[in-house]
Amino acid sequence: MPSTQEDPLLTSARREMIVTLCIWLIAMIWTIGVSVTWGYGRDPATLKYVLGFPDWIFWGVIVPWATSTVVSAVFAMGFMQDAPLGDEEELRVDS
Amino acid sequence: MLLAVADHGYTVIVVLMVFLAASVWLGTMAQRTLEKKKFLEGFLLGNRGLGAWTLALTATVQSGGTFMGVPSLVYSHGWVVALWISSYMVVPLTGFAMVGKRVAQLSRRTGALTVPDLFRERFNDARVGVLASLLIIFFLSFTMFAQFKAGATIMKLAWPGSGPMVLSEDIIVQPAKDVPAKKGLDYKYLIGLLVFSITVVGYTMIGGFLASVWTDLFQSVLMVIGVMVLLCLALPEAGGLQHATEAGIAATGPKFAQGPGFHPDGRSFLTPGLAISMFFLWIYSGFASPASMIRVMAAHNTEVIRKSITLLSVYNCFIYIPIIMIAICGREMFPTLKQPDEIIPTMAMHLTREIPGGSLLTALILAAPFGAIMASVSCFVLVIASGLVQDFYIRFLHPHASETEIRRATRVAVLLVGIAGVIAALNPPTYLQALIVFSGSAGAAAFVTPALMTCYWRRATAPGVLSAMGAGFAVHLSLYGIGWIHNWALSFGEGATGLPRLIVDSLGPDLMLGTASAFRPYFLMGLDPVLWAMLASAVAGVMVSLISKPPTEEHLQRIYDGPARLVTGAASPA
């Protein structure tokens, strides 16, 4: 019964959704992990600055932000797949 | 300090008028693309022809109010706000990759033009569409009313001699002693409101979706230019970021550069639990918001969606990180502002005072949020009006409406929604700001599960999606309700007796989280209500789907299976 075959766009979209969720989870663990460990109740006397940012902000927000931007671009341009979106008329003719 | 920002002459009002004129022009341009034949598809979705730039810079960019709120928060609470907003690092990715491709495909396959349309087609049940439509109209209305008011307020303040221009309400309403306390209608505000509303509703009515999108693109570009200029001027003035941070610590104490952030009365602005909540809130309210979903529906193809992810990721980097830096510099330059909302206008006026053409530059920087407000109003008016037409007029009032009648009904609906906005802005509800925060996150709570179910889950049923929407909304509403009662009880203080005592005993003491508003919700286990509401929505959606009758295979094939042509032929994706 060939008609039960899943739409290829659905298959790729679901895979991309799962990878996206993983990226989001890693970003959250990194950002909140680093910031909460180093930044909460931090003694200002020990505070160092990286490019003018407090060190925990630099490693906990700025660096993951830059990384996410690169990862998003690589994901979108290298991993995500194109598929025809189809349109209403096309489908009506087929079915 | 205030001398520098005393007056801004006629420049600001002129720039705002140019803004309005440009938008009307964009509206008439958009109208030319509307075909006679497929009016609704053109008017509501721009013939599904959005390119990468228009999609990226308009789909998930926040409304003007939110955007201008960030600097004010940084100024008040310090560096921790960077963590508060940090999930924007993945918003472009999640915004388009979670459901984007499927929403774009399904809306074409089913002919859906709105989010409720899409849900209804997937679940083959009119009740789903009506409930979704009602919830959307409910959530968006508050936000829309507030944007009307903000637009009118900016117009009013832009008049020469109105003092520093800010988005805050508090300094506007400062009745002089000899003015009677009963507030009459302020004619400047009234004129501002009328000019603003007629323009925005006008160009939305003429040009529809594309008019809204093009204004949005226009202001997004202006915004990034304004932010970059301001950053370049502010950093040297404040003596660099490190010096500005140290000055901030000196002014407020160590919490300016550590978690959970500075707060004058000792509240924790961002506990770890709330930081996690924000990482959920921005992500899920982003991709599941109706305003962002209809823009994805309008994407031209999947390549556009992919390019948009890249573009928006880079754009967000150049907007949010600089704006945090600017506000930190602001604390050094103006250590004791009474109204944190004034920080950006104050800095803009101060920094450009010695530059030739500086007042024009200031005006442009200040006009960016005005553009954002116009774009949001236009988008909300359109989404609400499309709901009225698609889900109520065509569904119930006039099922066999002709093209001409639909066209007329759509424009009348836009007009009606606009008039409602004006009336609400004349006499806004008292706790408007609280209602906006509430409805923004309530949208995430109610629509995330339905959106995922629609796109990916064959077994999801109509009763399931109805309970998912209902449960998310109900839990969210209850936690806000409990928070309100809790705050009422806490207001009796230590010596409370009777009912307030009982409430405080059962709900516990004030957790000292978040902001000090009377409308803060009850943070169950220190987490934002949106988390609990999303959880409830997911559980309800899955459980009810599983115990209800599965949808028919015939219907599912249309949604989840490849077109017959693809199945029999070469079924390889690109």
XYZ file of C-alpha atoms in Angstrom:
669
model
C 0.000 0.000 0.000
C 2.213 2.821 -1.216
C -0.054 5.629 -0.035
C 0.940 5.081 3.621
C 4.457 6.261 2.866
C 5.346 9.238 5.011
C 5.848 12.558 3.327
C 9.608 13.104 2.855
C 9.299 16.671 4.092
C 7.710 15.420 7.306
C 10.590 12.983 7.836
C 13.251 15.641 7.388
C 11.305 18.256 9.367
C 10.939 15.870 12.311
C 14.655 15.065 12.251
C 15.490 18.772 12.162
C 13.107 19.458 15.029
C 14.874 16.869 17.198
C 18.328 18.256 16.400
C 17.055 21.788 17.075
C 15.739 20.703 20.465
C 19.161 19.234 21.290
C 20.927 22.451 20.280
C 18.515 24.455 22.424
C 19.100 22.125 25.380
C 22.911 22.333 25.050
C 22.726 26.134 24.765
C 20.601 26.277 27.907
C 22.848 23.958 29.929
C 25.974 25.841 28.880
C 24.586 29.336 29.412
C 22.776 28.773 32.670
C 25.374 26.307 33.975
C 28.322 28.660 33.518
C 26.460 31.795 34.599
C 24.946 30.286 37.715
C 28.179 28.565 38.800
C 30.442 31.571 38.274
C 28.124 34.527 38.325
C 25.712 34.067 41.219
C 26.946 35.578 44.468
C 30.315 36.237 42.837
C 32.715 38.295 44.938
C 33.300 41.462 42.884
C 36.892 41.623 44.163
C 37.711 38.473 42.179
C 35.830 39.634 39.089
C 37.999 39.679 35.975
C 37.118 41.295 32.696
C 37.372 39.823 29.225
C 37.069 42.484 26.519
C 35.300 44.615 29.086
C 32.662 41.985 29.906
C 32.623 40.455 33.394
C 34.257 37.034 32.895
C 31.131 34.987 33.688
C 29.076 37.016 31.210
C 31.756 36.558 28.566
C 32.037 32.769 28.933
C 28.409 32.223 29.950
C 26.539 34.457 27.494
C 28.735 36.056 24.835
C 30.736 32.969 23.797
C 27.726 30.600 23.640
C 25.826 33.318 21.773
C 28.550 33.528 19.129
C 28.744 29.738 18.997
C 24.977 29.431 18.574
C 25.081 31.872 15.708
C 27.693 29.790 13.909
C 25.905 26.529 14.729
C 22.564 27.930 13.509
C 24.136 29.037 10.240
C 25.851 25.675 9.682
C 22.630 23.856 10.580
C 20.548 25.947 8.226
C 22.897 25.949 5.281
C 24.386 22.463 5.651
C 21.960 20.198 7.483
C 18.425 21.352 6.766
C 16.958 19.898 3.622
C 14.933 21.620 0.984
C 11.725 20.047 -0.178
C 8.939 21.239 -2.425
C 6.156 22.774 -0.349
C 3.519 21.880 -2.908
C 0.419 23.942 -3.382
C -3.295 23.539 -3.318
C -3.942 23.161 -7.028
C -1.183 20.619 -7.500
C -2.602 18.383 -4.840
C -6.144 18.640 -6.102
C -5.035 17.508 -9.532
C -3.205 14.530 -8.088
C -5.845 13.160 -5.757
C 22.179 66.417 33.046
C 18.656 67.244 32.023
C 19.852 70.358 30.222
C 21.229 68.157 27.503
C 17.865 66.630 26.877
C 15.739 69.673 27.372
C 14.148 69.915 23.959
C 14.331 68.364 20.582
C 12.738 71.018 18.382
C 10.726 69.998 15.375
C 13.121 67.306 14.150
C 11.511 64.359 15.896
C 7.962 65.153 14.817
C 9.140 65.673 11.247
C 10.945 62.333 11.216
C 7.874 60.580 12.613
C 5.677 62.137 9.931
C 8.144 60.978 7.272
C 7.917 57.514 8.799
C 4.127 57.541 8.547
C 4.231 58.817 4.990
C 6.741 56.151 3.956
C 4.512 53.466 5.449
C 1.469 54.644 3.558
C 3.545 54.618 0.400
C 4.628 51.034 1.167
C 0.970 50.183 1.692
C -0.026 51.431 -1.735
C 2.918 49.571 -3.258
C 1.714 46.412 -1.558
C -1.776 46.912 -2.902
C -0.496 46.657 -6.460
C 0.572 43.086 -5.810
C -2.928 42.068 -4.762
C -4.598 40.036 -7.440
C -8.302 40.186 -8.015
C -8.633 36.436 -8.203
C -7.092 35.232 -4.973
C -7.760 38.241 -2.808
C -7.561 36.608 0.615
C -4.333 34.758 -0.052
C -2.764 37.990 -1.249
C -4.209 40.165 1.505
C -3.502 37.790 4.382
C -0.335 36.046 3.215
C 1.147 38.177 0.443
C 0.642 35.355 -2.082
C 3.098 33.246 -0.082
C 6.018 35.004 -1.683
C 8.153 36.177 1.262
C 11.888 36.153 0.639
C 14.653 35.516 3.155
C 15.147 39.111 4.287
C 11.475 39.892 4.759
C 10.887 36.608 6.568
C 13.976 36.793 8.796
C 13.651 40.358 9.967
C 9.931 40.377 10.573
C 8.912 36.987 11.870
C 10.248 36.833 15.401
C 11.468 40.335 16.107
C 9.813 41.518 19.266
C 7.387 44.402 19.500
C 8.711 47.881 20.201
C 7.726 47.779 23.834
C 9.692 44.621 24.589
C 12.662 45.845 22.652
C 12.854 49.150 24.484
C 12.266 47.344 27.758
C 15.605 45.526 27.643
C 17.840 48.600 28.112
C 15.664 49.745 30.960
C 16.006 46.342 32.658
C 19.789 46.303 32.165
C 20.003 49.779 33.632
C 17.977 48.717 36.670
C 19.265 45.211 37.368
C 22.722 45.035 35.781
C 24.537 42.374 33.828
C 22.230 39.530 34.840
C 19.737 40.786 32.248
C 22.142 39.434 29.625
C 21.291 36.006 31.012
C 17.583 36.901 31.091
C 17.572 37.566 27.342
C 20.277 35.022 26.421
C 17.923 32.452 24.906
C 17.631 34.779 21.916
C 20.831 33.087 20.803
C 18.751 30.133 19.608
C 15.456 31.900 18.879
C 16.190 32.210 15.140
C 16.899 28.505 14.918
C 13.954 27.298 16.975
C 11.680 29.936 15.475
C 12.012 28.488 12.008
C 13.250 24.906 12.438
C 10.835 23.538 15.042
C 7.674 23.680 12.960
C 8.506 26.083 10.120
C 8.753 23.722 7.173
C 5.700 21.720 8.188
C 3.567 24.790 8.857
C 4.513 26.202 5.460
C 3.718 22.887 3.761
C 0.474 22.121 5.593
C -0.943 25.572 5.107
C -0.466 25.172 1.362
C -1.758 21.638 1.242
C -4.916 22.443 3.182
C -5.350 25.974 1.853
C -5.181 27.375 5.394
C -4.632 31.129 5.588
C -4.596 31.565 9.365
C -3.426 29.553 12.363
C -6.951 28.532 13.409
C -7.545 27.465 9.784
C -4.532 25.225 9.991
C -5.585 23.578 13.251
C -9.124 23.118 11.987
C -7.995 21.449 8.786
C -5.642 19.110 10.586
C -8.223 17.986 13.137
C -11.206 18.243 10.851
C -13.261 19.873 13.575
C -14.803 23.352 13.555
C -14.595 23.652 17.345
C -10.785 23.594 17.195
C -10.762 26.565 14.838
C -13.222 28.557 16.908
C -11.388 27.970 20.200
C -8.025 28.838 18.643
C -9.499 31.956 17.102
C -11.080 33.095 20.362
C -7.835 32.570 22.266
C -5.824 34.475 19.670
C -8.251 37.388 19.643
C -8.183 37.434 23.434
C -4.366 37.362 23.716
C -3.566 39.765 20.923
C -6.165 42.372 21.821
C -4.448 43.512 25.024
C -1.112 43.774 23.310
C -2.685 45.645 20.439
C -4.477 48.143 22.703
C -1.190 48.881 24.445
C 0.583 49.440 21.142
C -2.074 51.913 20.027
C -1.541 53.779 23.241
C 2.250 53.705 22.914
C 2.070 54.988 19.347
C -0.179 57.875 20.340
C 2.021 58.680 23.328
C 5.141 58.916 21.175
C 3.345 61.198 18.729
C 2.306 63.388 21.623
C 5.769 63.561 23.167
C 7.349 64.323 19.837
C 5.716 67.744 19.849
C 8.323 70.380 20.530
C 8.469 71.384 24.153
C 7.216 68.105 25.564
C 10.476 67.417 27.385
C 12.556 64.253 27.045
C 10.854 61.621 24.947
C 10.317 58.321 26.677
C 8.064 55.340 26.440
C 7.179 55.306 30.096
C 3.747 56.395 31.178
C 4.592 57.622 34.627
C 6.266 60.875 33.720
C 3.533 61.739 31.270
C 0.829 61.736 33.862
C 2.152 64.332 36.246
C -0.757 66.671 36.823
C 0.310 70.112 37.936
C -1.181 71.247 41.213
C -3.687 73.642 39.733
C -5.008 71.125 37.244
C -8.109 69.305 38.479
C -7.354 65.683 39.349
C -10.049 64.404 37.027
C -8.179 63.796 33.819
C -9.819 65.374 30.843
C -8.929 64.357 27.333
C -5.533 65.633 26.398
C -5.866 67.125 22.930
C -2.243 66.404 21.992
C -2.722 62.751 22.892
C -6.003 62.697 20.999
C -4.482 64.152 17.839
C -1.524 61.791 18.162
C -3.865 58.835 18.524
C -5.978 59.819 15.545
C -3.048 60.506 13.223
C -1.328 57.299 14.278
C -4.436 55.094 14.024
C -5.714 56.466 10.749
C -2.313 55.976 9.161
C -1.628 52.481 10.452
C -5.136 51.113 10.011
C -5.249 52.874 6.657
C -2.155 51.296 5.175
C -3.058 47.905 6.625
C -6.474 48.151 4.998
C -4.948 49.117 1.660
C -1.984 46.820 1.512
C -2.769 43.973 3.923
C -0.048 41.572 4.949
C 2.672 42.903 2.674
C 2.172 46.455 3.897
C 2.632 45.177 7.431
C 5.705 43.129 6.548
C 7.421 45.864 4.568
C 7.039 48.456 7.335
C 8.408 45.885 9.713
C 11.466 45.291 7.520
C 11.998 49.028 7.181
C 12.047 49.576 10.939
C 14.221 46.507 11.610
C 16.930 47.934 9.377
C 16.648 51.361 11.019
C 16.829 49.770 14.438
C 20.137 48.007 13.788
C 21.647 51.198 12.330
C 20.498 53.184 15.361
C 21.906 50.625 17.787
C 25.279 50.522 16.031
C 25.615 54.316 15.958
C 24.661 54.549 19.602
C 27.153 51.829 20.579
C 30.017 53.572 18.805
C 29.210 56.837 20.566
C 28.478 55.378 24.006
C 31.540 53.159 24.515
C 34.189 55.944 24.370
C 31.953 58.321 26.323
C 31.598 55.810 29.176
C 35.319 55.045 29.178
C 34.911 51.472 27.974
C 32.783 48.583 29.161
C 34.944 47.605 32.133
C 34.996 51.129 33.495
C 31.229 51.383 33.011
C 30.713 48.117 34.899
C 32.900 49.288 37.778
C 30.983 52.551 37.885
C 27.747 50.553 38.007
C 29.062 48.492 40.918
C 30.067 51.677 42.682
C 26.594 53.145 42.155
C 24.483 50.134 43.161
C 26.658 47.513 44.816
C 28.213 44.197 43.760
C 24.920 42.756 42.517
C 25.192 44.912 39.417
C 27.772 42.459 38.047
C 26.561 39.215 39.600
C 23.472 37.060 39.759
C 20.661 37.250 40.661
C 20.895 40.939 39.840
C 20.458 44.250 41.605
C 17.089 45.244 42.962
C 16.566 48.240 45.233
C 14.310 46.379 47.675
C 16.351 43.174 47.763
C 14.235 41.009 45.458
C 15.996 38.425 43.324
C 15.508 39.604 39.779
C 16.591 36.376 38.137
C 16.992 33.265 40.257
C 18.365 30.179 38.468
C 14.801 28.837 38.307
C 13.580 31.957 36.575
C 16.604 31.909 34.249
C 15.548 28.437 33.104
C 11.962 29.659 32.759
C 13.081 32.463 30.464
C 14.961 29.974 28.320
C 11.633 28.205 27.787
C 9.481 31.294 27.510
C 11.313 33.149 24.730
C 11.783 29.993 22.678
C 8.296 28.578 22.880
C 6.401 31.830 22.739
C 8.503 32.584 19.663
C 7.783 29.691 17.360
C 4.216 29.066 18.426
C 2.969 32.643 18.330
C 0.277 33.127 15.672
C 1.979 36.272 14.365
C 5.154 34.347 13.666
C 3.393 31.251 12.285
C 1.487 33.201 9.628
C 4.752 34.671 8.396
C 6.249 31.225 8.005
C 3.121 30.213 6.066
C 3.916 33.053 3.706
C 7.493 31.868 3.059
C 8.161 31.350 -0.610
C 9.988 28.018 -0.243
C 12.157 26.030 2.174
C 15.335 27.697 0.979
C 13.908 31.009 2.208
C 13.322 29.451 5.612
C 16.909 28.191 5.788
C 18.430 31.506 4.793
C 16.214 33.302 7.306
C 17.698 31.280 10.158
C 21.184 32.459 9.239
C 20.188 36.066 8.661
C 18.200 36.396 11.862
C 20.940 34.741 13.948
C 23.427 37.319 12.795
C 20.902 40.149 13.175
C 20.109 39.196 16.782
C 23.841 39.185 17.593
C 24.093 42.744 16.347
C 21.002 43.921 18.197
C 20.839 42.322 21.619
C 24.506 42.193 22.675
C 25.146 45.846 21.708
C 21.980 47.037 23.381
C 23.054 45.410 26.645
C 26.459 47.084 26.326
C 24.828 50.446 25.617
C 22.647 50.247 28.694
C 25.634 49.313 30.884
C 27.416 52.410 29.542
C 24.255 54.357 30.347
C 24.627 53.522 34.021
C 28.078 55.134 33.965
C 26.929 58.218 32.081
C 23.729 58.808 34.041
C 24.097 56.971 37.377
C 20.843 58.138 38.942
C 17.997 58.264 36.442
C 14.654 58.168 38.189
C 12.955 56.612 35.190
C 15.068 53.763 33.747
C 12.857 53.899 30.628
C 14.454 57.207 29.774
C 17.891 55.715 29.352
C 17.973 55.294 25.565
C 16.351 58.644 24.655
C 18.501 60.433 27.233
C 21.700 58.846 25.908
C 20.751 59.472 22.311
C 20.151 63.168 22.907
C 23.242 63.590 25.042
C 25.631 61.734 22.732
C 24.589 63.431 19.507
C 24.504 67.001 20.814
C 27.867 68.033 19.361
C 27.652 66.148 16.097
C 26.513 68.077 13.035
C 23.039 66.879 12.189
C 22.912 65.321 15.642
C 19.255 66.061 16.220
C 18.381 64.200 13.041
C 20.387 61.220 14.274
C 18.583 61.357 17.615
C 15.274 61.500 15.835
C 16.147 58.420 13.797
C 17.204 56.471 16.879
C 13.991 57.462 18.627
C 11.893 56.720 15.575
C 12.986 53.089 15.469
C 10.744 51.984 18.348
C 7.944 54.012 16.800
C 8.398 51.978 13.614
C 8.365 48.789 15.645
C 5.097 49.830 17.263
C 3.533 50.602 13.885
C 4.614 47.239 12.535
C 3.206 45.383 15.533
C -0.118 47.212 15.418
C -0.454 46.498 11.742
C 0.339 42.818 12.209
C -2.047 42.380 15.164
C -4.882 44.203 13.424
C -4.475 41.892 10.466
C -4.316 38.676 12.507
C -7.389 39.622 14.552
C -9.333 40.766 11.486
C -8.445 37.599 9.572
C -9.721 35.573 12.501
C -13.007 37.454 12.448
C -13.456 36.936 8.723
C -12.173 33.380 8.313
C -13.531 31.847 11.488
C -16.721 33.758 12.080
C -17.903 35.563 8.959
C -17.240 32.833 6.382
C -17.866 29.979 8.820
C -21.111 31.120 10.421
C -22.529 34.295 8.961
C -22.089 33.901 5.269
C -20.692 30.531 4.149
C -21.184 31.206 0.447
C -19.713 34.690 0.344
C -18.433 35.760 -3.050
C -14.936 37.159 -3.629
C -16.280 40.715 -3.606
C -18.128 40.170 -0.355
C -15.078 38.581 1.286
C -12.935 41.475 0.178
C -15.391 43.969 1.602
C -15.773 41.977 4.831
C -12.008 41.778 5.335
C -11.543 45.513 4.978
C -14.527 46.209 7.231
C -13.038 43.840 9.824
C -9.679 45.659 9.719
C -11.514 48.927 10.189
C -13.592 47.592 13.094
C -10.545 46.207 14.871
C -8.816 49.554 14.377
C -11.781 51.443 15.824
C -11.834 49.084 18.800
C -8.134 49.811 19.308
C -8.733 53.560 19.281
C -11.592 53.303 21.754
C -9.507 51.144 24.078
C -6.556 53.531 23.808
C -8.794 56.462 24.783
C -9.523 54.781 28.052
C -7.038 51.969 28.565
C -7.690 49.247 31.164
C -5.888 49.999 34.411
C -3.520 47.061 34.591
C -2.666 47.011 30.903
C 1.032 46.231 31.286
C 0.314 43.236 33.493
C -2.269 41.973 31.012
C 0.297 42.145 28.211
C 2.862 40.080 30.079
C 0.124 37.633 30.940
C -1.243 37.268 27.432
C 2.194 36.961 25.841
C 3.193 33.928 27.841
C -0.343 32.530 27.849
C -0.077 32.297 24.070
C 2.984 30.085 24.404
C 1.224 27.943 26.972
C -1.846 27.418 24.825
C -0.334 26.960 21.355
C 2.967 25.061 21.654
C 1.424 21.614 22.081
C -1.288 22.119 19.433
C 1.328 23.324 16.931
C 3.571 20.312 17.517
C 0.595 17.927 17.437
C -0.618 19.417 14.176
C 2.746 19.058 12.501
C 4.101 15.756 13.736
C 1.691 13.475 15.539
C -0.657 11.241 13.559
C -2.473 9.984 16.600
C -3.454 13.457 17.877
C -7.224 13.975 17.954
C -9.599 16.917 18.056
C -10.567 16.359 21.716
C -6.845 16.113 22.464
C -5.985 19.436 20.905
C -8.982 21.126 22.509
C -7.859 19.959 25.950
C -4.260 20.975 25.221
C -5.344 24.527 24.470
C -7.796 24.605 27.367
C -5.419 23.130 29.962
C -2.523 25.414 29.026
C -4.718 28.475 29.233
C -6.455 27.394 32.452
C -3.277 26.538 34.378
C -1.635 29.749 33.319
C -4.652 31.806 34.297
C -4.941 30.049 37.667
C -1.299 30.645 38.616
C -1.745 34.324 37.872
C -4.981 34.288 39.850
C -3.342 32.578 42.816
C -0.478 35.067 42.631
C -2.946 37.921 42.764
C -4.737 36.488 45.819
C -1.369 35.745 47.431
C -0.227 39.336 46.941
C -3.490 40.606 48.339
C -2.976 38.465 51.448
C 0.674 39.512 51.795
C -0.328 43.151 51.703
C -1.819 42.737 55.192
C 1.718 42.306 56.519
C 2.904 40.304 59.527
C -0.077 40.868 61.757
C -2.640 39.507 59.332
C -5.495 37.466 60.725
C -8.409 35.491 59.344
C -8.534 34.769 55.648
C -5.296 36.586 54.637
C -3.412 34.707 57.385
C -4.794 31.408 56.110
C -3.743 32.197 52.553
C -0.210 33.209 53.510
C 0.125 30.111 55.679
C -0.900 27.779 52.885
C 0.973 29.490 50.033
C 4.068 30.404 51.982
C 5.867 33.717 52.334
C 6.731 36.028 49.465
C 9.473 34.316 47.482
C 10.970 37.726 46.662
C 11.299 36.847 42.992
C 10.896 38.833 39.823
C 9.529 42.339 39.797
C 7.606 44.028 42.564
C 4.318 44.324 40.667
C 0.984 43.571 42.316
C 0.239 41.320 39.380
C 3.184 39.003 39.638
C 2.071 35.408 39.379
C 2.537 32.651 41.907
C 5.916 31.067 41.139
C 5.219 27.434 41.989
C 8.601 25.919 42.994
C 10.275 29.123 41.832
C 9.387 28.556 38.182
C 7.420 30.822 35.880
C 3.760 29.823 35.298
C 4.464 29.327 31.606
C 6.436 26.147 32.392
C 3.628 24.589 34.387
C 1.056 25.633 31.815
C 3.067 24.120 28.956
C 3.500 20.914 30.930
C -0.226 20.725 31.667
C -1.015 21.420 28.033
C 1.307 18.666 26.807
C 0.019 16.104 29.306
C -3.619 16.933 28.565
C -3.036 16.862 24.818
C -1.320 13.462 24.846
C -3.608 11.755 27.371
C -6.881 12.902 25.843
C -5.667 12.060 22.342
C -4.772 8.545 23.418
C -8.127 7.813 25.052
C -10.215 9.372 22.284
C -11.116 7.752 18.988
C -8.221 7.902 16.470
C -8.742 10.099 13.419
C -9.618 8.333 10.176
C -6.732 7.066 8.094
C -8.197 8.688 5.007
C -8.020 12.142 6.579
C -4.502 11.580 7.932
C -3.115 10.621 4.547
C -3.805 14.127 3.324
C -1.814 15.631 6.182
C 1.065 13.241 6.745
C 1.682 11.229 3.577
C 3.581 12.198 0.523
C 1.557 13.264 -2.509
C 0.703 10.287 -4.735
C 3.040 11.562 -7.401
C 5.984 11.559 -5.049
C 5.190 8.186 -3.571
C 5.045 6.307 -6.841
C 7.809 8.248 -8.507
C 11.244 9.180 -7.218
C 10.665 10.078 -3.600
C 14.042 11.538 -2.821
C 14.181 14.836 -0.996
C 16.677 17.397 -2.239
